[in-house]
PDB file of C-alpha atoms in Angstrom:
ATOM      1  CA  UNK N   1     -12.550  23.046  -0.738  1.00  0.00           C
ATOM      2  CA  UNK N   2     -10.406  20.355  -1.866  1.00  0.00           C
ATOM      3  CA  UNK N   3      -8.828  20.693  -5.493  1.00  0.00           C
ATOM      4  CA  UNK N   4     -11.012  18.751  -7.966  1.00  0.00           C
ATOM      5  CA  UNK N   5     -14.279  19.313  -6.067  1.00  0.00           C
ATOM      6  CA  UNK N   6     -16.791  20.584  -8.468  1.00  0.00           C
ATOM      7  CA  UNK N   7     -20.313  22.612  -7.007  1.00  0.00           C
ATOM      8  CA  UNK N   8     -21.966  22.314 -10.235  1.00  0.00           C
ATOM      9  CA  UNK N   9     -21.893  18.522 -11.315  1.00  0.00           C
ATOM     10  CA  UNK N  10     -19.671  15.535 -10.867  1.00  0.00           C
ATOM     11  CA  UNK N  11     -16.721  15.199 -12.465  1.00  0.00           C
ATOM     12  CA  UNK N  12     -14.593  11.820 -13.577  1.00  0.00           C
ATOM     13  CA  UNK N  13     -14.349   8.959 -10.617  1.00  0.00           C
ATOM     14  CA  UNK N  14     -16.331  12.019  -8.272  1.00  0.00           C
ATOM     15  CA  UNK N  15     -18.217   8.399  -7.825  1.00  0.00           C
ATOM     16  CA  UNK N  16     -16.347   5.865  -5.871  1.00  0.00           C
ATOM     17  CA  UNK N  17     -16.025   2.991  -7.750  1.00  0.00           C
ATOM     18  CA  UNK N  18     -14.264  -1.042  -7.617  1.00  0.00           C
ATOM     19  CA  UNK N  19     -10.649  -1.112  -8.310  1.00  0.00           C
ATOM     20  CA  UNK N  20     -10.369  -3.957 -10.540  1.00  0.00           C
ATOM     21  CA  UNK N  21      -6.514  -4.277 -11.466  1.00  0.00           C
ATOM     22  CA  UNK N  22      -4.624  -7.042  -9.174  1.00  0.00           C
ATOM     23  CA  UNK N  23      -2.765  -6.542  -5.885  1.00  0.00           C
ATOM     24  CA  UNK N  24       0.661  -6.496  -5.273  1.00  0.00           C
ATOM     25  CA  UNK N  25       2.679  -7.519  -2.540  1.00  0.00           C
ATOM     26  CA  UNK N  26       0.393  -9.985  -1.390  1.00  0.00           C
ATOM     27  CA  UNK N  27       2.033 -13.498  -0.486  1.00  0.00           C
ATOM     28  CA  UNK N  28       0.939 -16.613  -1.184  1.00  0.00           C
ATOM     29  CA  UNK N  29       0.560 -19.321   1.467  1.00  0.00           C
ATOM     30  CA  UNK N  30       1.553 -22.792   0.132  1.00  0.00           C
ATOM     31  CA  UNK N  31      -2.641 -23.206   0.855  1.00  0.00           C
ATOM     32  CA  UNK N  32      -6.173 -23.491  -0.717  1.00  0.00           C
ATOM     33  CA  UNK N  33      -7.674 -20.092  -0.981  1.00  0.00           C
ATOM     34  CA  UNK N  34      -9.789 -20.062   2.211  1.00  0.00           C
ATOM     35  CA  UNK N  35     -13.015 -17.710   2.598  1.00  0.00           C
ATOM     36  CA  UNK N  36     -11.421 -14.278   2.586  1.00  0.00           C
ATOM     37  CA  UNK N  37     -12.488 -11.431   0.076  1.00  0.00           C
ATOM     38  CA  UNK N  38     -10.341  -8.447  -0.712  1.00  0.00           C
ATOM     39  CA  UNK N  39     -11.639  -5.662  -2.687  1.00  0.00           C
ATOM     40  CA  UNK N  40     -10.230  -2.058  -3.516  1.00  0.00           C
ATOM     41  CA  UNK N  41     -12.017   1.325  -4.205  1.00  0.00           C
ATOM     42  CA  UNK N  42     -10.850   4.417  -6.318  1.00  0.00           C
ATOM     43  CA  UNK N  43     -11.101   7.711  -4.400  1.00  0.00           C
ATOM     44  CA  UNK N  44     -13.391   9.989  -4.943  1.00  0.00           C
ATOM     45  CA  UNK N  45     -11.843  12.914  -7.885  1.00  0.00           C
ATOM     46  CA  UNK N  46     -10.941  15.187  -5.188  1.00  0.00           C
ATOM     47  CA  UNK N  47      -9.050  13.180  -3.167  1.00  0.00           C
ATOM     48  CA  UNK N  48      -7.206  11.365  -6.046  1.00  0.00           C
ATOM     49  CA  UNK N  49      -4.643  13.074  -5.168  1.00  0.00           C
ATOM     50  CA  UNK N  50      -3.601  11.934  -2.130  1.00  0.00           C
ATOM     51  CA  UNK N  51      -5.530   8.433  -1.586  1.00  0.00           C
ATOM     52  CA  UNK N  52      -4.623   5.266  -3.586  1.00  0.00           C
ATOM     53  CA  UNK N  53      -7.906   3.072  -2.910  1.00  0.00           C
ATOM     54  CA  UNK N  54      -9.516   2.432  -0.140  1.00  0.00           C
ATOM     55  CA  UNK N  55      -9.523  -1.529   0.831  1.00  0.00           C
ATOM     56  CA  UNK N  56     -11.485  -4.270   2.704  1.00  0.00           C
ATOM     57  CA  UNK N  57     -10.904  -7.548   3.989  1.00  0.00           C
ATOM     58  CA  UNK N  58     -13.474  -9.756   4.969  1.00  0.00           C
ATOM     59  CA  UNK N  59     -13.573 -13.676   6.002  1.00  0.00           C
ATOM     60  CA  UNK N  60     -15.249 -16.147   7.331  1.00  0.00           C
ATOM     61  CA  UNK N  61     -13.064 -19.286   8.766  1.00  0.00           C
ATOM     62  CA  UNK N  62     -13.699 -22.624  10.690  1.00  0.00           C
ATOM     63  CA  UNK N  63      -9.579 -22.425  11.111  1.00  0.00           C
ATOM     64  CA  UNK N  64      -7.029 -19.771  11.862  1.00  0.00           C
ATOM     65  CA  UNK N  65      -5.237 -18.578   8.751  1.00  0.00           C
ATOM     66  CA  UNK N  66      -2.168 -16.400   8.415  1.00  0.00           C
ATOM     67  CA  UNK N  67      -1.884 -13.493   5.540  1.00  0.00           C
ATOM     68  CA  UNK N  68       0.985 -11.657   4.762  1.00  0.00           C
ATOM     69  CA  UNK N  69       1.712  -8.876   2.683  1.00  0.00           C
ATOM     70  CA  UNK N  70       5.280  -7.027   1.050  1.00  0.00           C
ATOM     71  CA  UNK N  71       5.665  -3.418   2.240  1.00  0.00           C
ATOM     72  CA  UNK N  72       4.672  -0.287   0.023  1.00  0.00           C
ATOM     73  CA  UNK N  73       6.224   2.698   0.872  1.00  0.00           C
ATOM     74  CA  UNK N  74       2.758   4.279   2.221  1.00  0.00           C
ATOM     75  CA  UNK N  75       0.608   5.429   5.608  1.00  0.00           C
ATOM     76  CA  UNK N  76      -2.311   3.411   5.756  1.00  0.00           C
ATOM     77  CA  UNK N  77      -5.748   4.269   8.103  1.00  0.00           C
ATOM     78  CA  UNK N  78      -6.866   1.733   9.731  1.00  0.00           C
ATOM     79  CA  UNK N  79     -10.639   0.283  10.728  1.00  0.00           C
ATOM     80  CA  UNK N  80     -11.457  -2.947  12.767  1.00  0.00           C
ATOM     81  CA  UNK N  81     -13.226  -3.586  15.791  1.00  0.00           C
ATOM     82  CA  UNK N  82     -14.181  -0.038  16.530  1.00  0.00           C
ATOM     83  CA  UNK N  83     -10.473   1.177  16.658  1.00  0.00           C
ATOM     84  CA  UNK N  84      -9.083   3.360  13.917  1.00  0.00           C
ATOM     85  CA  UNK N  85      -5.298   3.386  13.493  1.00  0.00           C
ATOM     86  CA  UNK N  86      -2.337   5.030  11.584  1.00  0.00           C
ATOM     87  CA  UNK N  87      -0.101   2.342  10.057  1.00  0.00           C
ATOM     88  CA  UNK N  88       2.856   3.810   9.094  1.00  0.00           C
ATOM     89  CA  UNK N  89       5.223   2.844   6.023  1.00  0.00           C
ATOM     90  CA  UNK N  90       7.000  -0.287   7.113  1.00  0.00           C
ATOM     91  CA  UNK N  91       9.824  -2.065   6.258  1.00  0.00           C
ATOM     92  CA  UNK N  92       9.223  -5.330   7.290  1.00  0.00           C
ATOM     93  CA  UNK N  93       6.596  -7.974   5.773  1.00  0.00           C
ATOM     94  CA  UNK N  94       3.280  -7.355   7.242  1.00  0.00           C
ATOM     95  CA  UNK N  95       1.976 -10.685   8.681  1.00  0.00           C
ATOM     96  CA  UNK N  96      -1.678 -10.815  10.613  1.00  0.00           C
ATOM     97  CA  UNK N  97      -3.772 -14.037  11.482  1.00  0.00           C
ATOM     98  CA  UNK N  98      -7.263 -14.350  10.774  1.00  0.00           C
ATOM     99  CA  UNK N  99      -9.843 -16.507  12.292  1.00  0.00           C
ATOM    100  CA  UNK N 100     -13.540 -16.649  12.865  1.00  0.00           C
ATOM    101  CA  UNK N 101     -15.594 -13.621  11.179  1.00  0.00           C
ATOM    102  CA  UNK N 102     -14.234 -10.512  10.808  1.00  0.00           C
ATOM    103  CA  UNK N 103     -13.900  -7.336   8.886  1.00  0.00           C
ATOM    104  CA  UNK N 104     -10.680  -4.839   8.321  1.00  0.00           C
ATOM    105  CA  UNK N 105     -11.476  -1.606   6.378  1.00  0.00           C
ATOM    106  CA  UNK N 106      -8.371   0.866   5.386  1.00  0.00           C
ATOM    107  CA  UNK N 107      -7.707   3.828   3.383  1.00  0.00           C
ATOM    108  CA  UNK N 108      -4.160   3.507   1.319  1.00  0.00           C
ATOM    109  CA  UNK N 109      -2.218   6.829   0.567  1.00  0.00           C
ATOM    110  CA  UNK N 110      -0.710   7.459  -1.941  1.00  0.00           C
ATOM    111  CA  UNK N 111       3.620   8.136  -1.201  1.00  0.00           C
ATOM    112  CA  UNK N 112       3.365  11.019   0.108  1.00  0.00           C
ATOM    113  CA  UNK N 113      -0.245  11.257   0.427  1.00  0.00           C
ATOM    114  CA  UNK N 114      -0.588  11.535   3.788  1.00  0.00           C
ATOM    115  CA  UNK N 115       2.020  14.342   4.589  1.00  0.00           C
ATOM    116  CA  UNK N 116      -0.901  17.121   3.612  1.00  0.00           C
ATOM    117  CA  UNK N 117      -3.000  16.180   6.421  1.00  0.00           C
ATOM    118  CA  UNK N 118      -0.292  16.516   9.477  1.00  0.00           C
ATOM    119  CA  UNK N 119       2.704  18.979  10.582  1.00  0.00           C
ATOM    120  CA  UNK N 120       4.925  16.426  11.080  1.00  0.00           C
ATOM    121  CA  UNK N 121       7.252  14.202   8.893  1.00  0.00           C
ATOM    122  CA  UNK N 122       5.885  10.575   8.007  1.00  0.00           C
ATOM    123  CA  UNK N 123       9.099   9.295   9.034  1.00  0.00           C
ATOM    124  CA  UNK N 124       7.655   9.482  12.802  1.00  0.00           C
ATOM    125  CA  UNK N 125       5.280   6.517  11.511  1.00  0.00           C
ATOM    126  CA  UNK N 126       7.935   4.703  10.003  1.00  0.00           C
ATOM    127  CA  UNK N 127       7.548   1.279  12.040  1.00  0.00           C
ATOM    128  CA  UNK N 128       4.705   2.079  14.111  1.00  0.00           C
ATOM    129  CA  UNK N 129       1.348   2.226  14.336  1.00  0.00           C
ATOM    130  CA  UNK N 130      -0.898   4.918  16.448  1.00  0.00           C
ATOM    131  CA  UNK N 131      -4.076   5.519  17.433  1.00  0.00           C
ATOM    132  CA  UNK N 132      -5.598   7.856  15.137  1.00  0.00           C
ATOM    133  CA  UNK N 133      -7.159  10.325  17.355  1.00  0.00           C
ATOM    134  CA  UNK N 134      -3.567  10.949  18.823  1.00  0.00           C
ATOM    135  CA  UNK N 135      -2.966  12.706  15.841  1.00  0.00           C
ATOM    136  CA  UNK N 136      -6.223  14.203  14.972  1.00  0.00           C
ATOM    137  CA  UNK N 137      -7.691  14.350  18.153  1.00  0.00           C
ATOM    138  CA  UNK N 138     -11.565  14.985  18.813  1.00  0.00           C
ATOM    139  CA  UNK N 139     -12.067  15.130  15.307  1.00  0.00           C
ATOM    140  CA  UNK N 140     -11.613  10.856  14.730  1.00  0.00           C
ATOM    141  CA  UNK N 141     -13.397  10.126  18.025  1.00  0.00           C
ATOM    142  CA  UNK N 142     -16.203   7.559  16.771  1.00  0.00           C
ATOM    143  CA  UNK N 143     -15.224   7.490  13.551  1.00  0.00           C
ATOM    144  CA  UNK N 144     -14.051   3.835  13.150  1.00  0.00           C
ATOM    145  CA  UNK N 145     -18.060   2.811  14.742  1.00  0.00           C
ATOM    146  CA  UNK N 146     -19.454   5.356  12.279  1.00  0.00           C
ATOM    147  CA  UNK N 147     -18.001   3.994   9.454  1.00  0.00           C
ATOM    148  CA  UNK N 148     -17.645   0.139  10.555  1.00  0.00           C
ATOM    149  CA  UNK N 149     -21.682   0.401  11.192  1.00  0.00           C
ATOM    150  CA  UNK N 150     -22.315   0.364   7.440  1.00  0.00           C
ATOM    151  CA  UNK N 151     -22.501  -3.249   5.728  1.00  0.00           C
ATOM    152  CA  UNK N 152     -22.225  -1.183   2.257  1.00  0.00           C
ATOM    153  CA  UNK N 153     -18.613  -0.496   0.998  1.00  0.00           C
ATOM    154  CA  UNK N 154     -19.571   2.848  -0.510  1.00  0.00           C
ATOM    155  CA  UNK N 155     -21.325   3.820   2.079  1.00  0.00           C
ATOM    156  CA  UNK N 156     -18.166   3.538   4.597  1.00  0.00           C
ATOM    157  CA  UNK N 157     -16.291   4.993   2.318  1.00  0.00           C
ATOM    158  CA  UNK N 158     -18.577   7.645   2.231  1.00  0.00           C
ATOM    159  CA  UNK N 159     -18.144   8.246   6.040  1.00  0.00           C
ATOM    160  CA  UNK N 160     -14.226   7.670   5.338  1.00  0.00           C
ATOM    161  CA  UNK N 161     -13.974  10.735   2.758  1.00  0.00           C
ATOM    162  CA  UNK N 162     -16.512  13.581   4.728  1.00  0.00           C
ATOM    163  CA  UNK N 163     -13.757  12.886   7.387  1.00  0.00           C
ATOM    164  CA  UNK N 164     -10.808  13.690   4.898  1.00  0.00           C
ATOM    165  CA  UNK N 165     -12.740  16.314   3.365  1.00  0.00           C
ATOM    166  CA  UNK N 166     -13.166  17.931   6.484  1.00  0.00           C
ATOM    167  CA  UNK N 167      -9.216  18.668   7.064  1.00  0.00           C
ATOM    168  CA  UNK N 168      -9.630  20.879   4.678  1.00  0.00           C
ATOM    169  CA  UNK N 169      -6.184  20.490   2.651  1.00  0.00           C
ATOM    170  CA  UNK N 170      -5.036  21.080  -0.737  1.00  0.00           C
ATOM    171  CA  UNK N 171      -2.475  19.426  -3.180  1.00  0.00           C
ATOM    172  CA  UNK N 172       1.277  20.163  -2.258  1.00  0.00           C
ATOM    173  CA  UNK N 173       4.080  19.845  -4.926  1.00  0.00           C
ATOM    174  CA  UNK N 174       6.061  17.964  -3.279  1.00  0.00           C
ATOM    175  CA  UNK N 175       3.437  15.118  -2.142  1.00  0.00           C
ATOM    176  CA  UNK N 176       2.689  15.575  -5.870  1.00  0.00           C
ATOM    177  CA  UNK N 177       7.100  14.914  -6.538  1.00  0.00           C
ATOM    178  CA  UNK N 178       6.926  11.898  -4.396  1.00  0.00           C
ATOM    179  CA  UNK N 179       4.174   9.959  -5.866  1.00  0.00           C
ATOM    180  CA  UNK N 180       5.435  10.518  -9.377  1.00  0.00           C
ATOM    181  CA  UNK N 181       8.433   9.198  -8.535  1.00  0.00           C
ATOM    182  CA  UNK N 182       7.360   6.412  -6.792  1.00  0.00           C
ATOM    183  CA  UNK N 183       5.055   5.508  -9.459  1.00  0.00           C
ATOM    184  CA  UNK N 184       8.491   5.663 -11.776  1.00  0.00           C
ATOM    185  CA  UNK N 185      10.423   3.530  -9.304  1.00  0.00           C
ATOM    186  CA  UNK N 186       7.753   0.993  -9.295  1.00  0.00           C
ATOM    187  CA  UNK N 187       6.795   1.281 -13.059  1.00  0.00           C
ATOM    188  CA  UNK N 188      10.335   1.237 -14.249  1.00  0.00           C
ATOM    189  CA  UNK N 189      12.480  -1.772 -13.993  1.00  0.00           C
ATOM    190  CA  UNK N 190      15.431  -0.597 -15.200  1.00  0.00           C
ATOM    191  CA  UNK N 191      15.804   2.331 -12.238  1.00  0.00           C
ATOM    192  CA  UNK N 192      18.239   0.908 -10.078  1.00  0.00           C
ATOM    193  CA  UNK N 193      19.781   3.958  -8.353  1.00  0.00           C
ATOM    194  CA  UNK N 194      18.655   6.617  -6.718  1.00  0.00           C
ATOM    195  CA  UNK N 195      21.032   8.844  -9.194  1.00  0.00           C
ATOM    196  CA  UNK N 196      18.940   7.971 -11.919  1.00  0.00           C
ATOM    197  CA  UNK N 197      16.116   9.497  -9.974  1.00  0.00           C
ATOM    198  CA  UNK N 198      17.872  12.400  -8.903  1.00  0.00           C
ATOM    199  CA  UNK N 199      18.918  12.877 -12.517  1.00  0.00           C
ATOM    200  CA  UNK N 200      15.912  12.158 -14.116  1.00  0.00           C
ATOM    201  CA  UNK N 201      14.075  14.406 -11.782  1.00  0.00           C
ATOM    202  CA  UNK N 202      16.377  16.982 -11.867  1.00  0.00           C
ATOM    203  CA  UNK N 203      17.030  16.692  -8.060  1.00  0.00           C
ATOM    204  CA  UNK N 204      19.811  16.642  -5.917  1.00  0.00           C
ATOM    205  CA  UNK N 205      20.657  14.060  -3.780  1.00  0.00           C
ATOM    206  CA  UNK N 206      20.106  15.230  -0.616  1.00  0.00           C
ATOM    207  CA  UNK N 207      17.156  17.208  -0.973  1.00  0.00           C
ATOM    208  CA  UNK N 208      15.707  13.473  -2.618  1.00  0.00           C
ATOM    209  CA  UNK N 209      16.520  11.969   0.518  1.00  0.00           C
ATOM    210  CA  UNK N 210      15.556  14.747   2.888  1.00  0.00           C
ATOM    211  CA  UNK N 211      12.205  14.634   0.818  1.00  0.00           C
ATOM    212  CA  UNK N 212      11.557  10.995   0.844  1.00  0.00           C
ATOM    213  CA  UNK N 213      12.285  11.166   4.714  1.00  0.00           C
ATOM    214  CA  UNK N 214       9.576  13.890   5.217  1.00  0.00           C
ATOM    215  CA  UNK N 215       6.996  12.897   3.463  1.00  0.00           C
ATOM    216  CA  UNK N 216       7.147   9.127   1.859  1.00  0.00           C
ATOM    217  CA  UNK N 217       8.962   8.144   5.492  1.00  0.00           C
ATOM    218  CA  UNK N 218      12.036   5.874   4.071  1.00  0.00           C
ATOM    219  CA  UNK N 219      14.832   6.139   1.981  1.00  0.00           C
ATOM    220  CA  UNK N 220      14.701   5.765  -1.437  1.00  0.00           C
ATOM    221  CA  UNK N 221      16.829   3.048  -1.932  1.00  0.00           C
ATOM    222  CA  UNK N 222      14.811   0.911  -0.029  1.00  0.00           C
ATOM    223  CA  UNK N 223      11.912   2.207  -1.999  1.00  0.00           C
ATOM    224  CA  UNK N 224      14.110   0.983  -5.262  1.00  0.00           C
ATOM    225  CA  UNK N 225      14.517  -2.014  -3.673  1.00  0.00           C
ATOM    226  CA  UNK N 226      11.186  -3.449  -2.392  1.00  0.00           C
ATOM    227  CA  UNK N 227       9.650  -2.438  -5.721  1.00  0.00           C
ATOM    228  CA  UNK N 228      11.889  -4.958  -7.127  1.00  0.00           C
ATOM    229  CA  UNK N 229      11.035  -7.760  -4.535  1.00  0.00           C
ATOM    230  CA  UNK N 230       7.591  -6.964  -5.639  1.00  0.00           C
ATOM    231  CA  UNK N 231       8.273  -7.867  -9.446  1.00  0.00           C
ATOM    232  CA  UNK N 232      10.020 -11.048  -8.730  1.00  0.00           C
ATOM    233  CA  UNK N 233       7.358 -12.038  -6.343  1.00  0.00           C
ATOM    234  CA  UNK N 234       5.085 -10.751  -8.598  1.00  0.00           C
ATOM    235  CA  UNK N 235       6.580 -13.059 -11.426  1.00  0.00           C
ATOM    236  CA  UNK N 236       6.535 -16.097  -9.577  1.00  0.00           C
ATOM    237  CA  UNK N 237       2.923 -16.021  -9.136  1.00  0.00           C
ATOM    238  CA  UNK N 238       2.832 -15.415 -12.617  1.00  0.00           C
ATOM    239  CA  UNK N 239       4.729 -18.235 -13.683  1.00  0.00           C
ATOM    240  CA  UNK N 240       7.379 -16.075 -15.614  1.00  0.00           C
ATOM    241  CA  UNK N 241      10.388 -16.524 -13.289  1.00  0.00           C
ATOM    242  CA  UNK N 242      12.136 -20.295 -13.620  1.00  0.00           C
ATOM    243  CA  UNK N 243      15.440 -18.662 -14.532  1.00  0.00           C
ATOM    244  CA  UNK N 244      16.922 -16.770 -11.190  1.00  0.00           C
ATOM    245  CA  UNK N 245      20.000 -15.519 -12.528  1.00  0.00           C
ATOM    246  CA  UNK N 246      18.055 -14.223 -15.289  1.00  0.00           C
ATOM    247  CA  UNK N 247      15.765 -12.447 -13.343  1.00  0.00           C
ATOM    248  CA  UNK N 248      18.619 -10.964 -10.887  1.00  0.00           C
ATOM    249  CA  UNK N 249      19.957  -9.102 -13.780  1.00  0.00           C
ATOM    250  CA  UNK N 250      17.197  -7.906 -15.307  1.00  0.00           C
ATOM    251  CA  UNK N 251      16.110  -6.644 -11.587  1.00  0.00           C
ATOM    252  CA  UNK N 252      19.397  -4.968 -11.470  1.00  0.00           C
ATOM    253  CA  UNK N 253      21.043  -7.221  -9.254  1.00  0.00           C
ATOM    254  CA  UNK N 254      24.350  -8.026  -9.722  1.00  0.00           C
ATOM    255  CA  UNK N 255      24.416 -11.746  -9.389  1.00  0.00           C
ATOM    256  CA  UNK N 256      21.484 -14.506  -8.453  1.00  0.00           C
ATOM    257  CA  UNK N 257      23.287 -14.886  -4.745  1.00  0.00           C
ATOM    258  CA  UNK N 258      22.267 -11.449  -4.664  1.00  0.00           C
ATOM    259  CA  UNK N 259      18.367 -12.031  -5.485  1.00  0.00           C
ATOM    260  CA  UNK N 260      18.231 -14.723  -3.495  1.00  0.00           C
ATOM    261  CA  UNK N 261      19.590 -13.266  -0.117  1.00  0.00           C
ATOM    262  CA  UNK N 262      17.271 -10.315  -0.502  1.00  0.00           C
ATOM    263  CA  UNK N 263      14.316 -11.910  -1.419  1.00  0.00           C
ATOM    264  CA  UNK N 264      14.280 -14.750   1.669  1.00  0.00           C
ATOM    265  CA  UNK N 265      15.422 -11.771   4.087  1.00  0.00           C
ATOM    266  CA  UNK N 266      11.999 -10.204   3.110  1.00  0.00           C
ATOM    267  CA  UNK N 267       9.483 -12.905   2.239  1.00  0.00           C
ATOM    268  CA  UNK N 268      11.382 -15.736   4.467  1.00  0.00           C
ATOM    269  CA  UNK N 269      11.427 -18.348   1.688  1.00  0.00           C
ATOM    270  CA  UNK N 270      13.874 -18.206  -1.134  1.00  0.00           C
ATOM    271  CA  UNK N 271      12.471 -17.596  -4.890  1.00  0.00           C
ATOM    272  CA  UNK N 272      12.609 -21.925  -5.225  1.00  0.00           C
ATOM    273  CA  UNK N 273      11.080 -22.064  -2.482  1.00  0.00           C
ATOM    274  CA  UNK N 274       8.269 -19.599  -3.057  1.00  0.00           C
ATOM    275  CA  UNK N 275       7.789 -20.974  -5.955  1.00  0.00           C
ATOM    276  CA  UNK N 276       7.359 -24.642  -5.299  1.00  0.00           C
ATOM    277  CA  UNK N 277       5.037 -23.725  -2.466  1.00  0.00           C
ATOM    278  CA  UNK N 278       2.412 -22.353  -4.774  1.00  0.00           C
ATOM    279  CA  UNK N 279      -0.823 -24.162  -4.910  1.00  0.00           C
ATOM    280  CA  UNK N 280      -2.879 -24.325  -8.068  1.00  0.00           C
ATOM    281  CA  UNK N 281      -5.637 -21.640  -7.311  1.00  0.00           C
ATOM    282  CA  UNK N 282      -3.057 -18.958  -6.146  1.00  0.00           C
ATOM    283  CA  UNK N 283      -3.441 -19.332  -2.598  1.00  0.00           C
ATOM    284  CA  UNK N 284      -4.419 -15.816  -2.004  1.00  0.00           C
ATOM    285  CA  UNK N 285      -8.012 -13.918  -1.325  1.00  0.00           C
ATOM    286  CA  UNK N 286     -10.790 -13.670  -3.588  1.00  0.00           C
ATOM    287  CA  UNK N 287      -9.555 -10.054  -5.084  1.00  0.00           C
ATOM    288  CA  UNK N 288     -12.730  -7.825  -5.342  1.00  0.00           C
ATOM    289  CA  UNK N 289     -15.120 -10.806  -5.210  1.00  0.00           C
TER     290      UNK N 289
END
């Protein structure tokens, strides 16, 4: 039985429940929000551990739009159009197009999160994206019409968990490491270096590396370093960024230049440009609508 799994009663967020706090990562457009929800779940208590939030897209369009999204440094599963698939961390902006009806479902791991359930480093994913049954075989046969066949959120992500459940794992330590310290190098601006990771976390460098590799599936410098992209994005759309040289340093760059050529090599716009392309409304789904 999975740790946190009680016989007797539930315990806290045993009952899967709306994720209210607001996405990162996701780009604006430069257009009107069109009709496209996005909500989030909380896990279940005993898989807290290893899954972020579970997540669906839905939309309805007269006219093809395109969505794009930063990278996190996680494995994804996901559901659409009876296929289930294993996204792996990437390290390019995500960009998809969406048109007529449709509906995406996914479960989000946590860093590290998904290294319990296979014998294999996540780095393998790193890039790619596989059919899920290649790596769990019979076992995720059907399960993307299964779950897909439910209108209800909960009650796909009912069919979602019995299929985690049923792999049968437990917590590891070092999935456990990884997600703290991602959470530290996405919480904590001022972490610049991995050294001050390795220091902080009493870890040498190598084994940091070796770990991140194995089960996170990148480096983590480049973990450092999207998390950063993320705030500056994620200040723009707040309206809290007009000064880039500013921002640069307090991002730990060492010049705007810096900023700059970073940010357009991921998002392809520069932070003016980003910025001026903003329209009033935010330009991005209806979060959790």
């Amino acid at each position: 039985m999975l740790a946190g799994a009680n016989r007797t009663g539930l315990k806290k967020r045993d009952m899967v429940t709306l994720k209210l706090d607001k996405p990162r990562g996701v780009l604006h457009s430069g257009e009107a929000v069109p009709d496209i929800t996005h909500a989030r779940y909380w896990p279940s208590a005993a898989l807290a551990a290893f899954v972020e939030h579970y997540w669906t897209v839905e939309w309805n369009l007269s006219a093809a739009v395109v969505r794009e999204t930063l990278p996190h440094p996680v494995v994804h599963i996901v559901f659409e159009n009876g296929t289930a698939k294993i996204a792996g961390p990437t390290t390019k902006r995500f960009s998809t197009t969406l048109n007529g009806n449709g509906r995406v479902f996914g479960i989000k791991f946590h860093p590290g999160g998904f290294r319990p359930f296979i014998d294999m480093p996540v780095s393998i994913f790193a890039d790619r994206v596989v059919d899920l049954d290649e790596v769990f075989g019979t076992a995720a046969q059907g399960l993307a019409g299964k779950a897909l066949a439910h209108a209800d959120h909960r009650a796909t992500i009912a069919v979602l968990e019995a299929f985690l459940h049923a792999r049968k794992v437990s917590p590891e330590p070092t999935a456990a490491l990884m997600a703290r310290i991602a959470a530290r190098m996405a919480e904590d601006r001022a972490i610049t270096r991995i050294e001050q990771i390795a220091q902080e976390f009493a870890i040498g460098l190598r084994t940091l590396q070796r770990q991140f590799r194995d089960y996170v599936g990148v480096h983590p410098k480049w973990v450092i370093q999207r998390y950063r992209l993320h705030e500056a994005v994620a200040r723009i759309d707040e309206g809290t960024a007009g000064d880039w040289t500013a921002l640069a340093l307090e991002l730990g760059y060492a010049d705007q230049a810096h900023l700059i050529r970073d940010f357009k090599r991921l998002v392809g716009r520069t932070p003016a440009q980003y910025a001026r392309q903003k329209p009033r409304n935010g330009g991005a789904a209806k979060a959790n609508a």
